[in-house]
Coordinates of C-alpha atoms in Angstrom, one line a residue:
M1 CA -6.5 12.4 13.0
A2 CA -8.9 11.1 10.4
V3 CA -12.4 9.9 11.4
L4 CA -14.7 8.1 9.0
A5 CA -18.2 6.6 9.3
A6 CA -17.8 3.4 7.4
A7 CA -20.3 1.2 5.9
T8 CA -19.7 -1.2 3.6
G9 CA -21.6 -6.2 -7.6
G10 CA -22.1 -9.6 -11.7
A11 CA -18.8 -10.0 -13.2
L12 CA -17.3 -9.6 -16.7
S13 CA -15.7 -12.6 -18.2
A14 CA -12.0 -12.5 -19.1
P15 CA -10.8 -12.4 -22.7
A16 CA -10.8 -15.6 -24.6
A17 CA -7.6 -17.5 -25.4
A18 CA -6.6 -18.6 -28.8
E19 CA -8.3 -21.7 -30.1
G20 CA -6.8 -24.9 -28.7
E21 CA -5.0 -23.1 -25.9
A22 CA -6.0 -23.0 -22.2
P23 CA -6.6 -19.3 -21.1
P24 CA -4.0 -17.9 -18.7
G25 CA -5.0 -18.6 -15.1
Q26 CA -7.1 -21.7 -16.0
V27 CA -6.6 -24.9 -13.9
E28 CA -8.3 -28.1 -13.1
F29 CA -8.7 -29.7 -9.7
P30 CA -10.6 -32.7 -8.2
T31 CA -13.9 -31.7 -6.6
H32 CA -16.4 -33.3 -4.2
C33 CA -19.9 -31.7 -4.5
L34 CA -22.6 -32.4 -1.9
P35 CA -26.1 -31.8 -3.3
P36 CA -28.7 -30.4 -0.8
Q37 CA -30.3 -33.1 1.4
E38 CA -33.8 -32.3 0.0
A39 CA -32.7 -33.4 -3.5
G40 CA -32.0 -37.0 -2.5
L41 CA -29.0 -37.1 -4.8
P42 CA -25.7 -38.8 -4.2
P43 CA -22.4 -36.7 -3.9
A44 CA -20.9 -35.8 -7.3
D45 CA -17.2 -36.2 -7.7
G46 CA -15.2 -35.0 -10.7
S47 CA -13.0 -32.2 -12.0
T48 CA -13.7 -28.5 -11.8
T49 CA -12.3 -26.3 -14.6
A50 CA -11.7 -22.9 -13.2
R51 CA -10.0 -19.7 -14.2
V52 CA -8.6 -17.0 -11.8
T53 CA -7.8 -13.5 -13.1
V54 CA -6.8 -10.2 -11.4
D55 CA -7.1 -6.6 -12.4
D56 CA -3.5 -5.7 -11.3
S57 CA -0.6 -8.1 -11.5
A58 CA 1.9 -5.7 -10.0
P59 CA 0.2 -3.8 -7.1
R60 CA 1.9 -1.8 -4.4
V61 CA 1.3 -2.5 -0.7
G62 CA -2.0 -0.9 0.2
D63 CA -3.5 -1.3 -3.2
T64 CA -6.9 -3.1 -3.6
V65 CA -6.8 -6.0 -6.1
T66 CA -10.0 -7.3 -7.7
V67 CA -10.1 -11.1 -8.2
T68 CA -12.3 -12.9 -10.7
Y69 CA -13.1 -16.6 -10.2
Q70 CA -14.8 -18.3 -13.1
V71 CA -16.0 -21.9 -12.8
A72 CA -16.2 -23.2 -16.4
R73 CA -17.1 -26.8 -15.6
T74 CA -18.3 -28.4 -12.4
P75 CA -19.5 -31.9 -11.5
A76 CA -22.5 -30.4 -9.7
V77 CA -25.9 -30.9 -11.3
N78 CA -29.4 -29.3 -11.1
P79 CA -30.6 -30.5 -7.7
L80 CA -34.3 -30.3 -8.8
A81 CA -36.3 -32.9 -10.7
V82 CA -37.6 -30.1 -12.9
A83 CA -35.8 -27.6 -15.1
L84 CA -34.2 -24.5 -13.6
P85 CA -35.3 -21.3 -15.3
A86 CA -32.8 -18.5 -16.1
D87 CA -31.3 -16.2 -13.4
V88 CA -32.0 -18.3 -10.3
L89 CA -28.4 -19.4 -9.6
T90 CA -26.1 -17.4 -7.2
P91 CA -22.5 -18.6 -6.8
T92 CA -20.2 -17.8 -3.8
G93 CA -16.7 -19.1 -3.3
R94 CA -13.2 -18.5 -2.0
I95 CA -9.7 -17.8 -3.4
V96 CA -6.8 -19.0 -1.4
L97 CA -3.8 -16.7 -1.1
G98 CA -0.2 -17.9 -0.5
G99 CA 3.4 -16.8 -0.6
A100 CA 4.0 -13.4 0.8
Q101 CA 0.4 -12.9 1.9
Q102 CA -1.6 -15.8 3.4
G103 CA -5.4 -15.9 3.6
E104 CA -8.6 -16.4 1.8
V105 CA -10.6 -14.0 -0.4
T106 CA -14.4 -14.2 -0.5
V107 CA -15.9 -14.0 -4.0
V108 CA -19.5 -13.7 -5.0
G109 CA -21.4 -13.7 -8.2
A110 CA -24.6 -12.2 -9.6
K111 CA -27.9 -14.2 -9.8
R112 CA -27.4 -15.0 -13.5
N113 CA -27.6 -18.2 -15.5
D114 CA -29.1 -19.9 -18.6
P115 CA -31.9 -22.4 -18.1
V116 CA -30.8 -25.9 -17.0
E117 CA -32.7 -29.0 -17.7
A118 CA -33.6 -31.5 -15.0
G119 CA -30.5 -33.5 -14.0
G120 CA -28.3 -31.3 -16.2
A121 CA -24.9 -30.0 -15.3
L122 CA -24.9 -26.5 -13.7
P123 CA -23.7 -23.8 -16.0
V124 CA -20.6 -21.5 -16.0
V125 CA -20.6 -19.0 -13.1
T126 CA -18.4 -16.0 -12.5
M127 CA -17.6 -14.6 -9.0
T128 CA -15.5 -11.5 -8.0
G129 CA -14.0 -10.2 -4.8
T130 CA -11.3 -7.8 -3.6
F131 CA -8.4 -7.9 -1.1
T132 CA -5.9 -5.3 0.1
V133 CA -2.3 -6.1 -0.4
T134 CA -0.5 -6.0 3.0
A135 CA 2.9 -7.5 2.2
P136 CA 5.5 -7.1 -0.6
G137 CA 6.7 -10.1 -2.6
E138 CA 5.1 -12.8 -4.7
I139 CA 1.5 -13.7 -3.8
T140 CA -0.1 -16.8 -5.2
L141 CA -3.8 -17.3 -5.9
A142 CA -5.5 -20.7 -6.1
P143 CA -9.2 -21.5 -6.5
G144 CA -11.0 -22.8 -3.4
G145 CA -14.4 -24.3 -2.6
Y146 CA -17.6 -22.8 -4.0
T147 CA -21.3 -23.0 -3.3
L148 CA -24.0 -22.9 -6.0
H149 CA -27.3 -21.6 -4.6
T150 CA -30.5 -22.2 -6.5
G151 CA -33.7 -20.2 -5.7
H152 CA -36.4 -21.9 -7.7
L153 CA -39.2 -23.7 -5.8
L154 CA -36.8 -24.3 -2.9
E155 CA -33.8 -22.5 -1.6
L156 CA -31.0 -25.1 -2.1
D157 CA -27.2 -25.1 -1.8
T158 CA -24.9 -27.4 -3.6
V159 CA -21.5 -27.2 -1.8
C160 CA -18.4 -28.1 -3.7
A161 CA -15.1 -28.6 -1.9
V162 CA -11.6 -29.0 -3.3
A163 CA -10.8 -32.7 -2.9
G164 CA -7.9 -33.1 -0.4
G165 CA -8.3 -29.6 1.3
G166 CA -8.6 -26.0 0.5
A167 CA -4.9 -24.8 0.3
P168 CA -3.1 -24.5 -3.0
G169 CA -1.4 -27.6 -4.3
P170 CA 1.5 -27.9 -6.7
D171 CA 1.9 -25.3 -9.4
P172 CA 1.3 -26.9 -12.8
S173 CA 3.5 -24.4 -14.6
P174 CA 6.6 -22.4 -13.4
K175 CA 5.1 -19.0 -13.9
P176 CA 1.4 -18.9 -15.0
S177 CA 0.7 -15.6 -16.8
V178 CA -1.7 -13.1 -15.3
S179 CA -4.5 -11.7 -17.4
A180 CA -6.1 -8.5 -16.1
S181 CA -9.9 -8.3 -16.1
A182 CA -12.3 -5.7 -14.9
S183 CA -15.2 -6.8 -12.8
A184 CA -17.9 -5.6 -10.4
S185 CA -18.8 -7.0 -7.0
A186 CA -22.1 -8.7 -6.6
S187 CA -24.4 -8.0 -3.6
A188 CA -24.7 -11.6 -2.4
P189 CA -24.0 -13.2 0.9
A190 CA -20.4 -14.4 1.4
V191 CA -19.7 -18.1 1.5
P192 CA -19.1 -19.4 5.0
S193 CA -15.5 -19.9 5.9
P194 CA -13.9 -22.2 8.5
S195 CA -11.2 -19.5 9.1
T196 CA -11.8 -16.8 11.7
S197 CA -10.9 -13.2 11.3
S198 CA -8.5 -11.4 13.6
P199 CA -7.8 -7.7 14.3
G200 CA -5.3 -6.3 11.8
A201 CA -6.3 -8.8 9.0
S202 CA -6.5 -7.4 5.5
P203 CA -10.1 -6.4 4.6
G204 CA -11.5 -9.0 2.2
V205 CA -8.9 -11.6 3.4
L206 CA -9.5 -14.2 6.0
P207 CA -6.3 -15.4 7.7
L208 CA -5.3 -19.1 7.6
P209 CA -4.2 -20.1 11.1
L210 CA -2.7 -23.4 10.0
P211 CA -1.6 -24.9 6.7
L212 CA -4.1 -27.1 5.0
P213 CA -3.6 -30.3 2.9
A214 CA -2.7 -29.8 -0.8
G215 CA -5.7 -28.7 -2.9
A216 CA -6.2 -26.8 -6.1
P217 CA -3.1 -25.7 -8.0
V218 CA -1.9 -22.2 -8.1
A219 CA -3.7 -20.3 -10.9
Q220 CA -2.2 -16.8 -10.7
R221 CA 0.8 -15.0 -9.3
I222 CA 1.1 -11.3 -8.6
T223 CA 4.2 -9.4 -7.4
A224 CA 3.6 -6.7 -4.8
T225 CA 6.0 -3.9 -4.4
P226 CA 6.6 -2.1 -1.0
L227 CA 5.7 1.5 -0.3
P228 CA 8.5 3.9 -0.7
T229 CA 10.3 4.6 2.6
A230 CA 10.6 8.2 3.7
N231 CA 14.1 9.4 4.4
L232 CA 14.1 11.1 7.8
R233 CA 17.9 11.6 8.1
T234 CA 18.8 15.1 9.3
V235 CA 22.0 16.9 10.4
A236 CA 22.5 20.0 12.6
L237 CA 25.7 22.0 13.2
G238 CA 26.9 23.5 16.4
T239 CA 27.9 26.7 14.6
A240 CA 27.1 28.0 11.1
A241 CA 30.5 29.7 10.4
G242 CA 34.2 29.6 11.3
G243 CA 37.7 30.2 10.1
P244 CA 39.7 27.7 8.0
G245 CA 40.5 24.7 10.2
A246 CA 37.7 25.3 12.7
K247 CA 36.2 22.1 14.2
V248 CA 32.4 22.0 13.8
K249 CA 30.3 19.8 16.1
V250 CA 27.8 17.8 14.0
T251 CA 24.7 16.0 15.3
G252 CA 22.9 13.6 12.9
A253 CA 19.6 11.8 13.5
G254 CA 17.4 9.3 11.7
F255 CA 20.2 7.0 10.6
V256 CA 20.2 3.2 10.8
P257 CA 21.3 2.2 14.3
G258 CA 24.9 0.9 14.3
A259 CA 25.6 2.1 10.7
E260 CA 28.9 3.7 9.7
V261 CA 28.1 7.3 8.8
T262 CA 30.2 9.7 6.8
V263 CA 30.1 13.4 7.7
A264 CA 31.5 15.6 4.8
G265 CA 31.7 19.1 3.5
R266 CA 29.8 20.1 0.3
A267 CA 30.1 22.8 -2.3
G268 CA 26.9 22.7 -4.2
A269 CA 26.4 19.1 -5.4
A270 CA 30.1 18.2 -5.1
Q271 CA 31.8 16.9 -2.0
T272 CA 34.8 18.8 -0.6
A273 CA 38.0 17.4 1.0
D274 CA 36.5 17.8 4.6
R275 CA 35.5 14.3 5.8
V276 CA 35.2 12.2 9.0
T277 CA 33.3 9.0 9.9
A278 CA 31.3 8.0 13.0
K279 CA 28.9 5.3 14.0
A280 CA 25.2 5.8 14.7
D281 CA 24.1 4.8 18.2
E282 CA 21.2 2.5 19.1
L283 CA 18.8 5.4 18.4
G284 CA 20.3 6.3 15.1
V285 CA 22.0 9.4 16.4
V286 CA 25.4 10.4 15.1
L287 CA 27.8 12.7 17.0
A288 CA 31.0 13.9 15.1
E289 CA 33.5 16.8 15.0
L290 CA 34.4 17.9 11.5
P291 CA 37.5 20.0 10.9
V292 CA 36.7 22.3 8.0
T293 CA 39.9 23.2 6.1
D294 CA 38.6 23.3 2.5
R295 CA 37.6 26.9 1.8
A296 CA 35.2 25.8 -0.8
T297 CA 32.9 24.1 1.8
T298 CA 29.5 25.8 1.9
A299 CA 27.5 23.0 3.7
V300 CA 27.8 19.8 5.7
V301 CA 26.0 16.5 5.0
A302 CA 26.0 13.0 6.5
Y303 CA 25.3 9.8 4.8
E304 CA 25.4 6.0 4.9
G305 CA 27.3 4.0 2.2
A306 CA 30.0 4.9 -0.1
A307 CA 28.5 8.2 -1.4
W308 CA 25.7 10.6 -0.6
T309 CA 22.3 9.7 -2.1
P310 CA 18.9 11.2 -1.6
E311 CA 17.7 7.9 -0.1
R312 CA 20.5 7.4 2.5
G313 CA 21.8 10.9 3.2
S314 CA 20.8 14.0 5.1
G315 CA 20.0 17.3 3.6
P316 CA 22.9 19.9 3.7
A317 CA 23.3 22.2 6.7
A318 CA 24.7 25.6 5.7
Y319 CA 28.3 26.5 6.8
T320 CA 30.4 29.5 5.9
V321 CA 34.2 29.5 5.9
I322 CA 35.3 33.0 7.0
V323 CA 38.6 34.2 5.5
A324 CA 39.8 37.5 7.0
A325 CA 41.5 39.7 4.5
P326 CA 44.1 42.3 5.6
L327 CA 42.9 45.8 5.7
P328 CA 44.7 48.8 4.1
P329 CA 45.9 51.6 6.4
G330 CA 43.0 53.9 7.6
S331 CA 40.3 51.3 6.8
Q332 CA 37.5 50.0 9.0
T333 CA 35.4 46.8 8.6
V334 CA 31.6 47.4 8.6
T335 CA 29.6 44.2 9.2
A336 CA 25.8 43.8 8.9
V337 CA 24.3 40.5 9.9
V338 CA 21.2 38.8 8.5
Q339 CA 20.1 36.5 11.2
P340 CA 18.9 33.1 10.0
G341 CA 15.5 31.9 11.2
E342 CA 13.9 28.5 11.5
L343 CA 12.0 25.9 9.5
G344 CA 8.5 25.3 10.9
M345 CA 4.9 24.6 10.0
T346 CA 1.4 25.3 11.1
Q347 CA -1.8 23.4 10.2
E348 CA -5.5 24.2 10.0
G349 CA -7.3 22.0 12.5
D350 CA -6.4 18.6 13.9
A351 CA -9.2 16.4 12.5
V352 CA -10.2 15.1 9.1
T353 CA -13.7 13.7 8.5
L354 CA -14.1 11.5 5.5
A355 CA -17.3 10.9 3.6
A356 CA -19.4 7.9 4.6
V357 CA -19.7 4.9 2.3
P358 CA -22.6 2.4 2.2
Y359 CA -22.4 -0.9 4.0
G360 CA -22.1 -3.8 1.5
D361 CA -20.8 -1.6 -1.3
G362 CA -17.7 -0.1 0.4
G363 CA -15.7 2.1 -1.9
A364 CA -13.8 5.4 -1.6
A365 CA -14.3 7.6 1.4
A366 CA -13.0 11.0 0.3
G367 CA -11.9 14.1 2.2
R368 CA -9.1 16.7 2.6
I369 CA -6.3 17.2 5.1
G370 CA -6.1 20.4 7.1
T371 CA -4.1 22.9 5.0
V372 CA -0.4 23.0 6.1
T373 CA 1.7 26.2 5.9
V374 CA 5.5 25.7 5.8
K375 CA 7.9 28.6 6.5
D376 CA 11.6 28.2 5.7
A377 CA 13.6 31.1 7.1
R378 CA 16.9 29.3 7.5
G379 CA 18.6 31.0 4.6
G380 CA 20.9 28.1 3.8
P381 CA 21.2 25.7 0.9
A382 CA 19.2 22.8 2.4
G383 CA 15.7 22.1 1.1
W384 CA 13.0 20.4 3.2
S385 CA 10.7 17.4 3.1
L386 CA 7.2 17.0 4.6
I387 CA 6.5 13.3 5.3
G388 CA 3.2 11.8 6.3
K389 CA 2.5 8.5 8.1
V390 CA -0.8 7.0 9.0
T391 CA -1.8 4.3 11.5
D392 CA -4.4 1.6 10.8
F393 CA -8.1 2.7 11.0
T394 CA -9.7 1.1 14.0
G395 CA -13.4 0.6 14.7
S396 CA -15.4 -1.0 17.4
G397 CA -14.6 -4.5 18.3
G398 CA -11.0 -4.1 17.1
V399 CA -12.0 -4.2 13.4
R400 CA -9.3 -2.6 11.3
I401 CA -8.8 -1.1 7.9
P402 CA -5.0 -0.9 7.0
G403 CA -3.5 2.5 6.9
A404 CA -2.1 1.6 3.5
S405 CA -5.7 1.8 2.2
L406 CA -5.4 5.6 2.6
S407 CA -4.1 7.4 -0.5
W408 CA -3.6 11.1 -1.2
T409 CA -3.1 13.5 -4.1
P410 CA -0.9 16.4 -2.7
T411 CA -0.7 20.0 -3.9
C412 CA 1.9 22.6 -2.9
V413 CA 2.0 26.3 -3.8
A414 CA 4.9 28.8 -3.0
V415 CA 3.9 32.3 -1.9
P416 CA 5.1 34.8 -4.5
G417 CA 8.7 36.0 -3.8
S418 CA 9.8 32.7 -2.2
P419 CA 13.3 31.7 -3.5
S420 CA 12.4 28.0 -3.6
A421 CA 9.9 26.1 -5.8
C422 CA 7.6 23.6 -3.9
V423 CA 7.2 20.1 -5.4
P424 CA 4.1 18.1 -4.3
G425 CA 4.6 14.5 -3.5
S426 CA 3.4 11.7 -5.7
A427 CA -0.2 10.6 -5.6
G428 CA -0.5 7.2 -3.9
A429 CA -0.8 5.3 -0.7
V430 CA 0.4 6.8 2.6
G431 CA 0.7 3.9 5.0
A432 CA 2.8 3.3 8.1
D433 CA 6.1 3.6 6.2
G434 CA 5.3 7.1 5.2
A435 CA 5.1 9.1 1.9
V436 CA 6.2 12.5 0.8
L437 CA 3.5 15.2 1.0
A438 CA 5.7 18.0 -0.4
S439 CA 9.4 19.1 -0.6
T440 CA 11.8 21.7 -1.9
G441 CA 15.2 21.0 -3.4
D442 CA 18.7 22.0 -2.3
A443 CA 20.1 25.2 -3.9
A444 CA 22.6 27.9 -3.2
L445 CA 19.9 29.9 -1.3
V446 CA 16.5 28.4 -0.4
G447 CA 13.5 29.5 1.7
G448 CA 10.0 30.9 1.5
T449 CA 6.5 30.3 2.6
F450 CA 4.5 27.4 1.1
T451 CA 0.9 26.2 1.3
V452 CA 0.5 22.4 1.3
D453 CA -2.8 20.5 0.8
A454 CA -4.0 17.0 -0.2
A455 CA -7.1 15.3 -1.2
V456 CA -7.3 11.9 0.6
T457 CA -9.3 8.7 -0.1
L458 CA -9.8 5.7 2.1
Q459 CA -10.7 2.5 0.2
V460 CA -13.2 0.7 2.4
P461 CA -13.8 -3.0 1.6
P462 CA -17.3 -4.2 0.9
Y463 CA -19.1 -5.5 4.0
T464 CA -16.9 -3.7 6.5
P465 CA -19.0 -3.5 9.7
P466 CA -20.8 -0.2 10.1
G467 CA -19.3 2.4 12.5
A468 CA -16.6 5.0 12.8
Y469 CA -13.0 4.1 12.0
T470 CA -10.2 6.3 13.4
A471 CA -6.6 6.7 12.5
V472 CA -3.8 9.1 13.3
L473 CA -2.0 11.0 10.4
T474 CA 1.4 12.3 11.5
L475 CA 3.3 14.9 9.5
T476 CA 7.0 15.4 10.0
L477 CA 9.0 18.3 8.6
S478 CA 12.7 18.0 8.1

């Protein structure tokens, strides 16, 4: 279980396009701007020229994407009868998400501007924000409404809305290109949103309960890939040895319910002639009886599909075909038995406390899991995998941080003398689908003792409500 005390920046402009070309991600949309009542000015209608860029056009589920929203031209004007000095304008706005992930991203900008004469058009502003990817597939981004706050003489807001609604309208091009840009979040209040947040929503993203009328066109598309799915298929044998033709009871688990499963003999990486099929029940359990007639068989596997693969097959369970040889006269058979043991693990402690992060800034809350010791005393050819899964982090009031926001960097060391080499899992997100913490490969003879550890980091979105957020990290050895 991981517990964290959570608390939750100016933008950099994107690279310029070639002369005469619109930069990637730039769109125009009709805008209705309402000056502050104190200004006594009429509403301003016209086109907004905006550009939306992202820092990652191909994220994985659980990754945090930084979005930059630049308003290059607006119908809004200086609401004062006097000139605005430099650095008194603070922008806030929204980005509308569509496609695989629906919602809105709040973006804010630094208090930064050039001087503006009385009645002059307000200058270029840049805003940034982040959101966590929660679904695989294509996600569209369209500019939404924005507010221009001026803090000279009076605190005034000019509110600009997308004419016709805030949801994305038709895409002006089949596939607008995505230009990556780095940016920093600004410490400014978020623009008010008509949407309401719900438990389980992605941090930085406000869910859209109902479709809105067509608004600004789609400016960017990103394609999110799912987290890798852990293979939890296993197979166990009723007996580990027998004579030629003996029938072995095989129990498989972790298969797709209702799937056709092949149970087969193996000799190293090759399949032998021993083979039967069975169907997995509603719990994914397979029961079969395999006649072992091929004397080359040294293990038994089970798999879905036409052939065994690491993604859809179990690890091998050791089996020995015993062939009795005739003894010469006056001879005796002397047998010594090395008894196989079990595969098991222990861990240091059952709680992980992550470092606190400041409210408003968010960022990485770091820590380490309790060290895990794996001992493999089975003595067969099958390696093992240690898989981790994590739930969402839940705080008071039902506020959640997705479990996919937790990433780790695993390490694994084999104790000297261990027959197997330990391979740490890839660094990346953990999530509810699971990720590999460590593993050993199949070989003629495997086993040993292994020390497994991992540095973990939880990406906490800015302005996450203060408090402790708790999740459960489950490790499964198979």
